Each structure stands twice: as structure tokens, then as C-alpha cells.
Amino acid sequence: MFVSDFRKEFYELVQSQRVLLFVASDVDALCACKILQALFQCDHVQYTLVPVSGWQELETAFLEHKEQFRYFILINCGANVDLLDILQPDEETIFFVCDTHRPVNVVNVYNDTQIKLLIKQDDDLEVPAYDDIFRDEEEDEDLSGSEDVDGSEPSEKRTRLEEEIVERTLKRRQRREWEARRRDILFDYEQYEHYGTSSAMVMFDLAWIMSKDLNDMLWWAIVGLTDQWVHDKITQMKYVTDVGILQRHVSRHNHRNEDEENTLSVDCTRISFEYDLRLVLYQHWSLHESLCNTSYTAARFKLWSVHGQKRLQEFLADMGLPLKQVKQKFQSMDMSLKENLQEIIEESANKFGSTPAFRYQHPFLPFTSLLWVYTFFMPSFHCLSCFRSNLDKLYLGLELAKKQLQAIQQTIASCLCTNLVISQGPFLYCSLMEGTPDVMLFSKPASLSLLSRHLLKSFVCSTKNRRCKLLPLVMAAPLSVEQGTVTVVGIPPETDGSDRKNFFGRAFEKAAESTSSRTLHNHFDLSVIELKAEDRSKFLDALVSLLS
Amino acid sequence: MFCEKAVELIRELHRAPDGQLPAFNEDGIRQVLEEMKALYEQNQSDVYDRLLRIRALRWEYGSILPSTIQFHMSAEEMEWFNHYKKSLATYMRSLGGDEGLDITQDMKPPKSLYIEVRCLKDYGEFEVDDGTSILLKKNSQHFLPRWKCEQLIRQGVLEHVLS
């Protein structure tokens, strides 16, 4: 069931108990967890924290801990599957699920006792009505109710019997029709996977309701939202709407800057809101590197080709930015160039949009919120608090992020130059071979998804085939050589105004079933699976015929 | 070289023909006695050092020592340890009003009642206040009352996570 009063029905319940937190390994989950941890620490709620990267880990950890806890909180996992069926908990156990995965499984929605969904209901959920999918079994037993009535005429008995038969047949037909409708309704509901409001924002909202929100928590909420945006999980419109919501909180927390008399001391951290360039990590890199490694610019300029590189240089020359300046570290660029950069670029490139973004101002170093570093720096709670202490970890993360981005662009370049992206009819397909440089980097679902999306964007710019531009992409990368498995990821097509809905989850399931391919749906996103390499061809064939 | 002088004296006596008594080697005897005294004092300080260490163990491990350590102690040391335990307990009872004050907790001034800890090794089940237990597995993170964690932190099983 959906929780309506987060404070009474969730927080106050767990406050006096010990809880176990299962946290998925995406950035939004980490941020939500940080906010919740801060609240728990403030109120002395004892908890145990278990990070989980997939269903196997979650199930194992649950079995280990189920005797010791009654309340479990799941962050960014669990909403889109029948949780009770998978985990088989005791009757006393209660799960609080704060998850962005949609659609929410109908069993989770209609279970009143053990599943409590920490999900805002104004997120277009479109859950089917109860009566359309659940039916009391007892209704059907009435069919066999009528007994013989003593003392009645044989002829009367016969007509009554006939009536009964007619009634029974009618009911059976109604039942079949109901079941057919139910299948259709469930199919429509569960067909497309997408994402709802950031869990970090949900947790921040809870903190705010309880008047326990802090600037730090607000920052984490911002990072969580940005993570969704960076990974194309939400539409532009949703991002802008949510940014508006957070901006109001930012003003509320940080307005003291504007009043001359009551300025915050220099030592305090401040969050400010401004429009910023959509160039990845540009403040911590050189402008040139940033242009080469941002998916948008790399795709538009077609930087995998020599011609494309030349175009970039012309573009820079056009804007009056000397190559030498542009190739050095951004911080060392001439002040005059830095200050007017946004205007310069906007003038030269129409579509080179700037995007609303938040800036977190550390006393000594400004950071923008388009922090890809969080995306790549594997789960580390330290990282999120590291603005104050531990700047080394942050810088290490930045370097890792840069390496990953460069690896992505290089892989894209090689895929496009060697025509590895082929059309299978209803979708595009690309498979990374073993031995490709950095291929093990992409065995992780998050990296592979990122690579796939960037590849699709670049491919769309590179191909002249109009039909191909509208196709979704399926991408495979080797996972384990010993076990002979590959990771397969499905990405929705790249269109303006795409609603980011992904049908590959169900499609993969069906294709695997029909060919008895050995697959493992370990990841919380249904559109990512592990597959035995030997089953690859028949799986793909089934997928093609399914989607044609 | 220890005992050289003593051996020399004995040899001297041995060399003298049967029945005769050589001159009383006052110097030699005095040297030997001094050596004996020095050795005795060194032994004493070694024993004393052990006692100091046993005393520290009381603060680290609590009033029950692990069996591996007890194995290394002599009976007298055990007796000394029990006396020390009793003295410490009497003293603690005399502090802080009726109930007494356990001063072996909170070795550093605590900043908060609860702390965040990370488990460094697989420890197994750990009992908490309400009678149930938590599983302390390597790399799991927990938020628990400080006093419960102190012992395990000192033993290196848990690590305080500073946020």
C-alpha cells in the first residue's frame, strides 16, 4: 500500500525500532540513504546498513538478517517485483520501499499489511483498479451451491437444473472474459519500464515535513536528482519541474547571502542556483577535453572522425578561443575568456544549450552539481560527505570519472569506425568483443548503460538512414570469461520528447522464456540481464521476431 | 658473564686439599652476593611489569579475561588479578551515588550516545538491548549505542565511522 503520511505511518513507526536498510548501488539511492541516515542519527534510531548491487545479494543478506529485524527499508529496489514472493518473509516482517523503479508491482500496491510504499502518488502511476485484477475465489464456489430441494415436483426440478446449467455457463464465460481483460490490463501496465521521482528528493521531503532538513541534505537531494537526469532516467520536463521545487528550498536555506547585514560567514557552505554549461566536468578539466568527452558535443561534431576533429577546431576558432588556452586546465584559462564563456558559446551554437544547475560552494573550491564523479565512484558514503574532509577521495573520483569518460568516447569511436552497430530490424545491435580495450570496465550494468546511451546518440548523428535513427539499441558486453556470460542492456530510442519508457525488460523475459535461454535477471533494472554467451544467437532471433 | 665469580670461588675451594679451609675471600663473596641481588631485582621488575600488563588487560577486556590469556598466567598472578578486580569494583561502587560508576567505559570523552560503526571482520551474532541480536559481518555498517560498541572497537572488530 501507498503510505500517505510519511511521518506517522513510516518515521514514527521505525523510530523506536531497529531497522535494516537495503540500499541499491546507484547514486540516487546513496543520496537518499545519506539523508535517512542523518535523520536516524539525529533521533538515535539504531540501524544496520547493507549495500546491495543485485537480487542475489539482497536475497542472501535478507536470509542472514531476517531473524534479527522486523522492519526493513529498501531504497531503489523492490518496487517493481512481487517482493513477498521473492523474499518469503515471516508474517511479522514489514517492508518500507522507497524506489524509483516503475511500474510498481500490483501485489505491492494492494498488499495492506506487509508492504508500505514510500512513493508519492502524484507521480503518474496509473495503477489498475483492484477489481480488474484481483477476484475473490469464493465467488466461483457459489456455482456448485444449489442442493436438491425436497418435496418438489420432478418437472420443477428439471427446469431448475437447466437454469443452473445456464447460469453456470454464463458465469464461466464471464470469468474467461474477465481473465482476458486482466491479462491485457496487466500487459499494458507492465510493458514499459520507467522511473519516478528521485528517492533522495522523497527523503528530503520527509526531512522537511519534520522540519529537520539541512543544507547538506538539500545538496544530497540535488545530487540524487542530477543523477537521474545524467542517466536519462527522467524527461527534461520532469527534471525542470523538480529543479524548480529544489530551487525554492535552496532560496529558503541560502537567502542570507543577499542581505548585507546578515551574511553567512565565509566558512559556511552555500548552495547557489544558476544556469551552467552542459559540458561535463569542464571546471575540473580543460575545455577541450570537456568538449571531446561530453556526449552531446562528441556526437554533434562527430569527433570519432578526422573531419569531426577539424570541425571542432573551426568552431573554437570561430568563437575566438585560442587552442592553447582551450587545451590547458580550465582554472588556468584567461579570466576574460572564462567569464564570458557561456555567452561566447551560446552565440556560436544555437543548440548548445545551457541547463539549469546547482553549484555547491565550498569555502575554498566551487563545484558544480553536474558531478559525474558520483556516477563512477563506486559506492562510497564517504564521498558524499567529503566536501569538508577527504578532498583526496573527491579528486581521485574526478580522475576516475575522466578516465571512464575517455574510455567511453574511445570505445564509441572504434564501434562507429568499424561499423559494429548493425540493424537487426526492430532494433540496433552492438556487441563488444573480448579483447576490446577497457571492455571489463563495461561489464558493470551502470557503465554499459551509459556507454550504450552515448553510443546511440553518436550513432544517430552518424547515420544517414532515417529509419535507423528511430530505433532502440541492444548492447552486449562480456561479463565473465570463465562462466561464459555476457551482460545485455536495452536502451529506448533517441528521440526528442522521448518519454524514456523502456520495453526491453518484458521483451527480454519473453525472449528468454521462448528459447529456454539461460538468463539471470539479477539487476534491479529489468532491462539489464546476464546471458550465457552460447544462447546469444537464439535469444536475439527470438527478440527480433518478438519485436517485429 | 653471570656466575663467573661464583664459579671461580667454588673452584678455589675445590682446588684446596681435602679438609683445608682457604682464606675467606671476602671480596669474591661480596661480588657474588651483589650479582645475586642484581639478578633478583631484575626478576622482580620483570614480574612487576607483568602485573602492570595484567592490570591493563582488566581495562581492555573487562572483568573476564579470555582463556588464552589466563593460560599464560601463573596461579599467583591470577590471585593478584582477582584482588585488583575487587579493589577496582569497590572503588567504582563508591563513586557516583547509589549505583556506582563504571569508569572502564568511555575512555575518551564521548561526543554522542550513538555511533556509526563499520565491521572489519566477521564476528557473528552480537546481542543488543532488547534481547535480539545483530549479525556483524565484514563490511556491514551499523548505528549502535556507543557503550555497546566500545569493547569491540578496542578489540579491532568494529571501526568508528566518522561522517
mmCIF file of C-alpha atoms in Angstrom, chain A residues 39-355:
data_model
loop_
_atom_site.group_PDB
_atom_site.id
_atom_site.type_symbol
_atom_site.label_atom_id
_atom_site.label_comp_id
_atom_site.label_asym_id
_atom_site.label_seq_id
_atom_site.Cartn_x
_atom_site.Cartn_y
_atom_site.Cartn_z
ATOM 1 C CA LEU A 39 17.678 11.731 10.329
ATOM 2 C CA PHE A 40 18.237 8.434 12.129
ATOM 3 C CA GLN A 41 21.436 9.641 13.727
ATOM 4 C CA CYS A 42 19.696 12.750 14.934
ATOM 5 C CA ASP A 43 16.947 10.680 16.553
ATOM 6 C CA HIS A 44 19.123 7.772 17.706
ATOM 7 C CA VAL A 45 17.366 5.158 15.643
ATOM 8 C CA GLN A 46 19.555 2.066 15.564
ATOM 9 C CA TYR A 47 20.084 0.711 12.073
ATOM 10 C CA THR A 48 22.192 -1.662 10.062
ATOM 11 C CA LEU A 49 23.195 -0.747 6.551
ATOM 12 C CA VAL A 50 23.653 -3.285 3.778
ATOM 13 C CA PRO A 51 24.546 -2.098 0.267
ATOM 14 C CA VAL A 52 23.238 -4.443 -2.438
ATOM 15 C CA SER A 53 24.003 -4.430 -6.142
ATOM 16 C CA GLY A 54 21.522 -7.040 -7.280
ATOM 17 C CA TRP A 55 18.844 -9.530 -6.280
ATOM 18 C CA GLN A 56 21.251 -12.294 -5.315
ATOM 19 C CA GLU A 57 22.958 -10.087 -2.759
ATOM 20 C CA LEU A 58 19.661 -8.827 -1.427
ATOM 21 C CA GLU A 59 18.187 -12.292 -1.027
ATOM 22 C CA THR A 60 21.294 -13.636 0.689
ATOM 23 C CA ALA A 61 21.513 -10.703 3.055
ATOM 24 C CA PHE A 62 17.803 -10.945 3.812
ATOM 25 C CA LEU A 63 18.124 -14.604 4.774
ATOM 26 C CA GLU A 64 21.025 -13.781 7.047
ATOM 27 C CA HIS A 65 19.247 -10.961 8.816
ATOM 28 C CA LYS A 66 15.587 -11.891 8.808
ATOM 29 C CA GLU A 67 15.613 -13.299 12.319
ATOM 30 C CA GLN A 68 17.084 -10.145 13.738
ATOM 31 C CA PHE A 69 14.920 -7.397 12.344
ATOM 32 C CA ARG A 70 11.255 -6.769 11.907
ATOM 33 C CA TYR A 71 11.450 -3.606 9.818
ATOM 34 C CA PHE A 72 13.292 -3.428 6.515
ATOM 35 C CA ILE A 73 13.755 -0.342 4.380
ATOM 36 C CA LEU A 74 14.557 -0.830 0.694
ATOM 37 C CA ILE A 75 15.979 2.070 -1.271
ATOM 38 C CA ASN A 76 15.770 1.977 -5.087
ATOM 39 C CA CYS A 77 14.990 -1.715 -5.185
ATOM 40 C CA GLY A 78 11.933 -3.849 -4.709
ATOM 41 C CA ALA A 79 9.002 -1.831 -6.009
ATOM 42 C CA ASN A 80 8.749 -3.417 -9.438
ATOM 43 C CA VAL A 81 8.639 -7.082 -8.376
ATOM 44 C CA ASP A 82 6.460 -9.232 -6.149
ATOM 45 C CA LEU A 83 8.576 -8.732 -3.057
ATOM 46 C CA LEU A 84 6.778 -11.151 -0.772
ATOM 47 C CA ASP A 85 7.036 -13.895 -3.323
ATOM 48 C CA ILE A 86 10.759 -13.431 -3.788
ATOM 49 C CA LEU A 87 11.788 -12.967 -0.169
ATOM 50 C CA GLN A 88 9.211 -15.206 1.576
ATOM 51 C CA PRO A 89 9.284 -13.260 4.839
ATOM 52 C CA ASP A 90 7.568 -14.056 8.128
ATOM 53 C CA GLU A 91 4.156 -12.519 8.717
ATOM 54 C CA GLU A 92 5.528 -10.018 11.192
ATOM 55 C CA THR A 93 8.012 -8.507 8.776
ATOM 56 C CA ILE A 94 7.254 -5.117 7.271
ATOM 57 C CA PHE A 95 8.971 -3.617 4.225
ATOM 58 C CA PHE A 96 9.191 0.097 3.521
ATOM 59 C CA VAL A 97 10.048 0.568 -0.130
ATOM 60 C CA CYS A 98 11.363 3.865 -1.478
ATOM 61 C CA ASP A 99 12.085 3.068 -5.090
ATOM 62 C CA THR A 100 12.120 4.981 -8.359
ATOM 63 C CA HIS A 101 11.511 1.895 -10.495
ATOM 64 C CA ARG A 102 8.134 1.920 -12.246
ATOM 65 C CA PRO A 103 5.668 0.400 -12.762
ATOM 66 C CA VAL A 104 5.061 -0.596 -9.171
ATOM 67 C CA ASN A 105 4.125 -4.241 -8.963
ATOM 68 C CA VAL A 106 0.369 -4.649 -8.356
ATOM 69 C CA VAL A 107 0.862 -7.062 -5.476
ATOM 70 C CA ASN A 108 2.948 -4.432 -3.692
ATOM 71 C CA VAL A 109 0.269 -1.819 -4.299
ATOM 72 C CA TYR A 110 -2.592 -3.853 -2.913
ATOM 73 C CA ASN A 111 -0.913 -5.569 -0.005
ATOM 74 C CA ASP A 112 -2.168 -3.803 3.094
ATOM 75 C CA THR A 113 -0.093 -5.382 5.777
ATOM 76 C CA GLN A 114 3.496 -6.033 4.864
ATOM 77 C CA ILE A 115 4.434 -3.685 2.037
ATOM 78 C CA LYS A 116 4.484 0.056 2.632
ATOM 79 C CA LEU A 117 5.421 2.111 -0.401
ATOM 80 C CA LEU A 118 7.222 5.380 0.254
ATOM 81 C CA ILE A 119 6.170 6.714 -3.116
ATOM 82 C CA LYS A 120 4.323 9.910 -3.884
ATOM 83 C CA GLN A 121 1.056 9.146 -5.506
ATOM 84 C CA ASP A 122 1.082 12.200 -7.707
ATOM 85 C CA ASP A 123 3.752 10.507 -9.841
ATOM 86 C CA ASP A 124 1.520 9.357 -12.708
ATOM 87 C CA LEU A 125 1.232 5.821 -11.509
ATOM 88 C CA GLU A 126 -1.829 4.584 -13.405
ATOM 89 C CA VAL A 127 -2.251 1.544 -11.272
ATOM 90 C CA PRO A 128 -5.042 -0.743 -12.490
ATOM 91 C CA ALA A 129 -8.161 -0.877 -10.321
ATOM 92 C CA TYR A 130 -8.295 -3.653 -7.770
ATOM 93 C CA ASP A 131 -11.342 -5.370 -9.176
ATOM 94 C CA ASP A 132 -9.805 -5.545 -12.596
ATOM 95 C CA ILE A 133 -7.009 -7.761 -11.481
ATOM 96 C CA PHE A 134 -7.992 -9.474 -8.284
ATOM 97 C CA ARG A 135 -11.014 -11.608 -7.792
ATOM 98 C CA ASP A 136 -12.360 -13.406 -4.776
ATOM 99 C CA GLU A 137 -12.072 -17.146 -5.306
ATOM 100 C CA GLU A 138 -15.206 -17.699 -3.230
ATOM 101 C CA GLU A 139 -17.449 -16.175 -5.876
ATOM 102 C CA ASP A 140 -16.764 -19.129 -8.090
ATOM 103 C CA GLU A 141 -17.687 -21.651 -5.481
ATOM 104 C CA ASP A 142 -21.272 -20.414 -5.369
ATOM 105 C CA LEU A 143 -21.703 -22.134 -8.672
ATOM 106 C CA SER A 144 -21.870 -25.504 -7.032
ATOM 107 C CA GLY A 145 -24.181 -24.284 -4.258
ATOM 108 C CA SER A 146 -27.647 -25.420 -5.083
ATOM 109 C CA GLU A 147 -28.790 -28.608 -3.442
ATOM 110 C CA ASP A 148 -31.805 -30.647 -4.242
ATOM 111 C CA VAL A 149 -34.892 -29.296 -2.600
ATOM 112 C CA ASP A 150 -37.030 -31.971 -1.035
ATOM 113 C CA GLY A 151 -40.573 -32.426 -1.906
ATOM 114 C CA SER A 152 -40.579 -30.685 -5.256
ATOM 115 C CA GLU A 153 -42.032 -31.924 -8.495
ATOM 116 C CA PRO A 154 -39.701 -33.716 -10.955
ATOM 117 C CA SER A 155 -40.562 -31.207 -13.694
ATOM 118 C CA GLU A 156 -39.774 -28.291 -11.449
ATOM 119 C CA LYS A 157 -36.502 -29.899 -10.547
ATOM 120 C CA ARG A 158 -35.603 -30.291 -14.195
ATOM 121 C CA THR A 159 -36.172 -26.626 -15.065
ATOM 122 C CA ARG A 160 -34.270 -25.589 -12.004
ATOM 123 C CA LEU A 161 -31.407 -27.829 -13.098
ATOM 124 C CA GLU A 162 -31.497 -26.316 -16.571
ATOM 125 C CA GLU A 163 -31.450 -22.846 -15.123
ATOM 126 C CA GLU A 164 -28.488 -23.756 -13.021
ATOM 127 C CA ILE A 165 -26.587 -25.073 -16.004
ATOM 128 C CA VAL A 166 -27.283 -21.928 -17.965
ATOM 129 C CA GLU A 167 -26.188 -19.795 -15.032
ATOM 130 C CA ARG A 168 -23.018 -21.769 -14.589
ATOM 131 C CA THR A 169 -22.075 -21.494 -18.264
ATOM 132 C CA LEU A 170 -22.717 -17.785 -18.185
ATOM 133 C CA LYS A 171 -20.536 -17.340 -15.146
ATOM 134 C CA ARG A 172 -17.760 -19.381 -16.682
ATOM 135 C CA ARG A 173 -17.815 -17.246 -19.800
ATOM 136 C CA GLN A 174 -17.787 -14.073 -17.764
ATOM 137 C CA ARG A 175 -14.852 -15.401 -15.877
ATOM 138 C CA ARG A 176 -12.901 -16.117 -19.054
ATOM 139 C CA GLU A 177 -13.659 -12.658 -20.367
ATOM 140 C CA TRP A 178 -12.542 -11.134 -17.103
ATOM 141 C CA GLU A 179 -9.298 -13.073 -17.223
ATOM 142 C CA ALA A 180 -8.612 -11.993 -20.801
ATOM 143 C CA ARG A 181 -9.230 -8.377 -19.865
ATOM 144 C CA ARG A 182 -6.998 -8.800 -16.858
ATOM 145 C CA ARG A 183 -4.165 -10.106 -18.993
ATOM 146 C CA ASP A 184 -4.495 -7.139 -21.322
ATOM 147 C CA ILE A 185 -4.604 -4.636 -18.500
ATOM 148 C CA LEU A 186 -1.561 -6.124 -16.801
ATOM 149 C CA PHE A 187 0.308 -6.321 -20.081
ATOM 150 C CA ASP A 188 -0.298 -2.642 -20.801
ATOM 151 C CA TYR A 189 0.604 -1.686 -17.258
ATOM 152 C CA GLU A 190 3.793 -3.669 -17.017
ATOM 153 C CA GLN A 191 5.050 -3.312 -20.538
ATOM 154 C CA TYR A 192 7.116 -0.165 -20.183
ATOM 155 C CA GLU A 193 9.728 0.381 -17.540
ATOM 156 C CA HIS A 194 10.447 3.922 -16.433
ATOM 157 C CA TYR A 195 11.459 5.933 -13.376
ATOM 158 C CA GLY A 196 9.622 8.112 -10.900
ATOM 159 C CA THR A 197 10.673 10.946 -8.609
ATOM 160 C CA SER A 198 14.172 10.691 -7.150
ATOM 161 C CA SER A 199 14.285 8.806 -3.838
ATOM 162 C CA ALA A 200 16.661 11.403 -2.468
ATOM 163 C CA MET A 201 14.034 14.045 -3.089
ATOM 164 C CA VAL A 202 11.399 11.900 -1.376
ATOM 165 C CA MET A 203 13.629 11.546 1.670
ATOM 166 C CA PHE A 204 14.390 15.246 1.681
ATOM 167 C CA ASP A 205 10.700 15.943 1.606
ATOM 168 C CA LEU A 206 10.250 13.747 4.676
ATOM 169 C CA ALA A 207 13.005 15.666 6.444
ATOM 170 C CA TRP A 208 11.347 18.925 5.501
ATOM 171 C CA ILE A 209 7.936 17.805 6.782
ATOM 172 C CA MET A 210 9.575 17.087 10.094
ATOM 173 C CA SER A 211 11.454 20.395 9.992
ATOM 174 C CA LYS A 212 14.714 18.556 10.217
ATOM 175 C CA ASP A 213 16.062 19.451 6.794
ATOM 176 C CA LEU A 214 19.564 20.846 6.483
ATOM 177 C CA ASN A 215 21.547 22.394 3.675
ATOM 178 C CA ASP A 216 23.609 19.219 3.393
ATOM 179 C CA MET A 217 20.504 17.109 2.920
ATOM 180 C CA LEU A 218 19.342 19.541 0.288
ATOM 181 C CA TRP A 219 22.608 19.064 -1.556
ATOM 182 C CA TRP A 220 22.184 15.309 -1.497
ATOM 183 C CA ALA A 221 18.695 15.679 -2.879
ATOM 184 C CA ILE A 222 20.129 17.821 -5.663
ATOM 185 C CA VAL A 223 22.762 15.208 -6.443
ATOM 186 C CA GLY A 224 20.143 12.480 -6.491
ATOM 187 C CA LEU A 225 18.007 14.393 -8.949
ATOM 188 C CA THR A 226 21.004 15.202 -11.114
ATOM 189 C CA ASP A 227 21.927 11.546 -11.206
ATOM 190 C CA GLN A 228 18.546 10.753 -12.677
ATOM 191 C CA TRP A 229 18.994 13.471 -15.254
ATOM 192 C CA VAL A 230 22.527 12.463 -16.191
ATOM 193 C CA HIS A 231 21.411 8.881 -16.754
ATOM 194 C CA ASP A 232 18.447 9.853 -18.854
ATOM 195 C CA LYS A 233 16.058 8.315 -16.378
ATOM 196 C CA ILE A 234 13.634 11.204 -16.382
ATOM 197 C CA THR A 235 12.336 13.530 -19.060
ATOM 198 C CA GLN A 236 13.547 17.085 -19.475
ATOM 199 C CA MET A 237 10.223 18.379 -18.247
ATOM 200 C CA LYS A 238 10.322 16.355 -15.065
ATOM 201 C CA TYR A 239 13.876 17.489 -14.420
ATOM 202 C CA VAL A 240 12.958 21.125 -14.833
ATOM 203 C CA THR A 241 9.892 20.733 -12.599
ATOM 204 C CA ASP A 242 11.897 19.050 -9.869
ATOM 205 C CA VAL A 243 14.664 21.610 -10.185
ATOM 206 C CA GLY A 244 12.050 24.263 -9.529
ATOM 207 C CA ILE A 245 10.991 22.501 -6.362
ATOM 208 C CA LEU A 246 14.556 22.235 -5.125
ATOM 209 C CA GLN A 247 15.327 25.786 -6.078
ATOM 210 C CA ARG A 248 12.715 27.020 -3.676
ATOM 211 C CA HIS A 249 14.380 25.071 -0.899
ATOM 212 C CA VAL A 250 17.744 26.475 -1.915
ATOM 213 C CA SER A 251 16.425 30.005 -1.644
ATOM 214 C CA ARG A 252 14.946 29.242 1.731
ATOM 215 C CA HIS A 253 18.193 27.858 3.076
ATOM 216 C CA ASN A 254 20.636 30.197 1.435
ATOM 217 C CA HIS A 255 18.926 33.556 1.191
ATOM 218 C CA ARG A 256 21.007 35.102 3.896
ATOM 219 C CA ASN A 257 23.682 35.870 1.328
ATOM 220 C CA GLU A 258 21.608 38.592 -0.184
ATOM 221 C CA ASP A 259 21.129 40.588 2.957
ATOM 222 C CA GLU A 260 24.291 42.619 3.538
ATOM 223 C CA GLU A 261 23.862 42.767 7.268
ATOM 224 C CA ASN A 262 23.362 39.119 7.907
ATOM 225 C CA THR A 263 25.751 37.432 5.518
ATOM 226 C CA LEU A 264 26.840 33.945 6.395
ATOM 227 C CA SER A 265 30.422 33.600 7.471
ATOM 228 C CA VAL A 266 32.901 32.637 4.777
ATOM 229 C CA ASP A 267 33.380 29.232 6.309
ATOM 230 C CA CYS A 268 29.841 28.052 5.702
ATOM 231 C CA THR A 269 28.918 26.032 2.685
ATOM 232 C CA ARG A 270 26.403 27.601 0.385
ATOM 233 C CA ILE A 271 24.361 26.313 -2.468
ATOM 234 C CA SER A 272 23.540 28.633 -5.309
ATOM 235 C CA PHE A 273 21.465 28.197 -8.370
ATOM 236 C CA GLU A 274 22.481 29.290 -11.815
ATOM 237 C CA TYR A 275 22.463 28.276 -15.421
ATOM 238 C CA ASP A 276 25.514 26.380 -16.408
ATOM 239 C CA LEU A 277 27.055 24.851 -19.487
ATOM 240 C CA ARG A 278 26.223 21.288 -20.276
ATOM 241 C CA LEU A 279 29.849 20.357 -20.592
ATOM 242 C CA VAL A 280 30.934 17.505 -18.429
ATOM 243 C CA LEU A 281 33.410 18.332 -15.674
ATOM 244 C CA TYR A 282 34.615 21.382 -17.574
ATOM 245 C CA GLN A 283 35.690 23.229 -14.492
ATOM 246 C CA HIS A 284 37.987 20.416 -13.451
ATOM 247 C CA TRP A 285 39.395 19.608 -16.852
ATOM 248 C CA SER A 286 40.395 21.569 -19.887
ATOM 249 C CA LEU A 287 37.665 22.993 -22.060
ATOM 250 C CA HIS A 288 38.949 20.974 -24.991
ATOM 251 C CA GLU A 289 38.788 17.676 -23.121
ATOM 252 C CA SER A 290 35.365 18.531 -21.870
ATOM 253 C CA LEU A 291 34.093 19.230 -25.373
ATOM 254 C CA CYS A 292 35.579 15.958 -26.603
ATOM 255 C CA ASN A 293 34.065 13.871 -23.859
ATOM 256 C CA THR A 294 30.594 15.312 -23.485
ATOM 257 C CA SER A 295 28.225 13.025 -25.285
ATOM 258 C CA TYR A 296 26.282 15.858 -26.843
ATOM 259 C CA THR A 297 29.228 17.649 -28.393
ATOM 260 C CA ALA A 298 31.078 14.486 -29.350
ATOM 261 C CA ALA A 299 28.019 13.327 -31.229
ATOM 262 C CA ARG A 300 27.193 16.621 -32.919
ATOM 263 C CA PHE A 301 30.737 17.254 -34.039
ATOM 264 C CA LYS A 302 31.242 13.585 -34.955
ATOM 265 C CA LEU A 303 34.503 13.600 -33.110
ATOM 266 C CA TRP A 304 35.279 9.992 -33.966
ATOM 267 C CA SER A 305 36.256 11.107 -37.435
ATOM 268 C CA VAL A 306 39.159 13.267 -38.513
ATOM 269 C CA HIS A 307 36.728 15.578 -40.240
ATOM 270 C CA GLY A 308 34.877 15.990 -36.989
ATOM 271 C CA GLN A 309 38.021 16.966 -35.133
ATOM 272 C CA LYS A 310 38.653 19.659 -37.698
ATOM 273 C CA ARG A 311 35.122 20.980 -37.280
ATOM 274 C CA LEU A 312 35.663 21.304 -33.565
ATOM 275 C CA GLN A 313 38.783 23.343 -34.138
ATOM 276 C CA GLU A 314 36.951 25.589 -36.574
ATOM 277 C CA PHE A 315 34.190 26.046 -34.045
ATOM 278 C CA LEU A 316 36.665 27.079 -31.388
ATOM 279 C CA ALA A 317 38.411 29.432 -33.784
ATOM 280 C CA ASP A 318 35.033 30.915 -34.682
ATOM 281 C CA MET A 319 34.411 31.743 -31.076
ATOM 282 C CA GLY A 320 37.789 33.367 -30.751
ATOM 283 C CA LEU A 321 39.119 30.820 -28.277
ATOM 284 C CA PRO A 322 42.805 30.086 -28.892
ATOM 285 C CA LEU A 323 43.635 26.385 -28.997
ATOM 286 C CA LYS A 324 46.399 26.815 -26.487
ATOM 287 C CA GLN A 325 44.018 28.349 -23.965
ATOM 288 C CA VAL A 326 41.391 25.758 -24.536
ATOM 289 C CA LYS A 327 43.737 22.838 -24.051
ATOM 290 C CA GLN A 328 45.074 23.909 -20.693
ATOM 291 C CA LYS A 329 43.336 23.380 -17.394
ATOM 292 C CA PHE A 330 40.161 25.373 -17.165
ATOM 293 C CA GLN A 331 41.168 27.041 -13.948
ATOM 294 C CA SER A 332 44.233 28.466 -15.672
ATOM 295 C CA MET A 333 42.384 29.937 -18.633
ATOM 296 C CA ASP A 334 42.377 33.691 -19.070
ATOM 297 C CA MET A 335 39.854 35.362 -16.824
ATOM 298 C CA SER A 336 38.288 37.268 -19.680
ATOM 299 C CA LEU A 337 37.622 34.080 -21.566
ATOM 300 C CA LYS A 338 36.318 32.221 -18.562
ATOM 301 C CA GLU A 339 33.883 34.885 -17.520
ATOM 302 C CA ASN A 340 32.262 35.249 -20.885
ATOM 303 C CA LEU A 341 32.424 31.622 -21.859
ATOM 304 C CA GLN A 342 28.744 30.979 -21.582
ATOM 305 C CA GLU A 343 27.834 33.956 -23.748
ATOM 306 C CA ILE A 344 30.510 33.142 -26.302
ATOM 307 C CA ILE A 345 29.339 29.594 -26.712
ATOM 308 C CA GLU A 346 25.666 30.497 -26.747
ATOM 309 C CA GLU A 347 26.240 32.958 -29.516
ATOM 310 C CA SER A 348 28.076 30.469 -31.660
ATOM 311 C CA ALA A 349 25.971 27.423 -31.222
ATOM 312 C CA ASN A 350 22.209 27.596 -31.219
ATOM 313 C CA LYS A 351 21.538 24.237 -29.831
ATOM 314 C CA PHE A 352 24.389 24.318 -27.440
ATOM 315 C CA GLY A 353 22.053 24.697 -24.586
ATOM 316 C CA SER A 354 22.783 25.609 -21.075
ATOM 317 C CA THR A 355 20.957 23.760 -18.442
#
